[in-house]
Amino acid sequence: GVTADTALLLAEVLGTSPEFWMNLQNRVDLWEAKKERARTRVADVIVGVAAGAAAWRAGAGEPACSP
């Protein structure tokens, strides 16, 4: 990732601001966190569906979460 020191260097060499580079890194970090959260939610749904299907196949005939 872009550190504060790297942002200062890039800004000096490329004639931009260090804030530009730090904001860019923050946007990348946020994008990666959103992707990971979406992956986790999909995995949770798959595990839940698999557990319900396993209970149904075991002969319960109803989802495991039934009262």
Short mmCIF file of C-alpha atoms in Angstrom, two decimals:
data_model
loop_
_atom_site.label_atom_id
_atom_site.label_comp_id
_atom_site.label_asym_id
_atom_site.label_seq_id
_atom_site.Cartn_x
_atom_site.Cartn_y
_atom_site.Cartn_z
CA GLY A 1 0.00 0.00 0.00
CA VAL A 2 0.86 3.64 -0.16
CA THR A 3 2.43 4.89 3.06
CA ALA A 4 2.60 8.53 4.09
CA ASP A 5 6.29 8.60 3.16
CA THR A 6 5.57 7.13 -0.28
CA ALA A 7 2.72 9.60 -0.77
CA LEU A 8 5.10 12.48 -0.08
CA LEU A 9 7.64 11.11 -2.54
CA LEU A 10 5.08 10.46 -5.29
CA ALA A 11 3.59 13.92 -4.82
CA GLU A 12 7.00 15.56 -5.12
CA VAL A 13 8.07 13.55 -8.17
CA LEU A 14 4.74 13.69 -10.02
CA GLY A 15 3.60 17.17 -9.04
CA THR A 16 0.50 16.04 -7.20
CA SER A 17 -0.52 16.24 -3.56
CA PRO A 18 0.23 13.64 -0.91
CA GLU A 19 -3.47 13.69 -0.05
CA PHE A 20 -4.25 12.41 -3.56
CA TRP A 21 -2.15 9.30 -2.97
CA MET A 22 -3.42 8.71 0.56
CA ASN A 23 -7.04 9.08 -0.60
CA LEU A 24 -6.36 6.66 -3.43
CA GLN A 25 -4.98 4.10 -0.97
CA ASN A 26 -7.98 4.59 1.32
CA ARG A 27 -10.35 3.96 -1.59
CA VAL A 28 -8.51 0.76 -2.50
CA ASP A 29 -8.61 -0.42 1.12
CA LEU A 30 -12.36 0.28 1.32
CA TRP A 31 -12.99 -1.51 -1.98
CA GLU A 32 -11.09 -4.58 -0.74
CA ALA A 33 -13.00 -4.58 2.56
CA LYS A 34 -16.33 -4.44 0.71
CA LYS A 35 -15.29 -7.38 -1.49
CA GLU A 36 -14.26 -9.42 1.54
CA ARG A 37 -17.50 -8.65 3.37
CA ALA A 38 -19.52 -9.74 0.33
CA ARG A 39 -17.50 -12.98 0.12
CA THR A 40 -18.14 -13.65 3.81
CA ARG A 41 -21.89 -13.09 3.42
CA VAL A 42 -22.06 -15.44 0.44
CA ALA A 43 -20.13 -18.08 2.37
CA ASP A 44 -22.52 -17.72 5.36
CA VAL A 45 -25.53 -18.20 3.08
CA ILE A 46 -23.99 -21.28 1.48
CA VAL A 47 -23.24 -22.82 4.88
CA GLY A 48 -26.80 -22.14 6.04
CA VAL A 49 -28.33 -23.66 2.92
CA ALA A 50 -26.07 -26.70 3.18
CA ALA A 51 -27.03 -27.23 6.84
CA GLY A 52 -30.73 -27.00 6.00
CA ALA A 53 -30.36 -29.41 3.10
CA ALA A 54 -28.42 -31.88 5.26
CA ALA A 55 -31.16 -31.82 7.90
CA TRP A 56 -33.82 -32.35 5.26
CA ARG A 57 -31.90 -35.26 3.69
CA ALA A 58 -31.45 -36.81 7.14
CA GLY A 59 -35.19 -37.30 7.24
CA ALA A 60 -36.25 -34.36 9.34
CA GLY A 61 -38.30 -33.15 6.42
CA GLU A 62 -38.09 -29.62 7.72
CA PRO A 63 -35.25 -27.10 7.97
CA ALA A 64 -33.05 -27.35 11.03
CA CYS A 65 -34.16 -23.91 12.19
CA SER A 66 -37.85 -24.88 12.58
CA PRO A 67 -39.30 -24.38 16.08
#
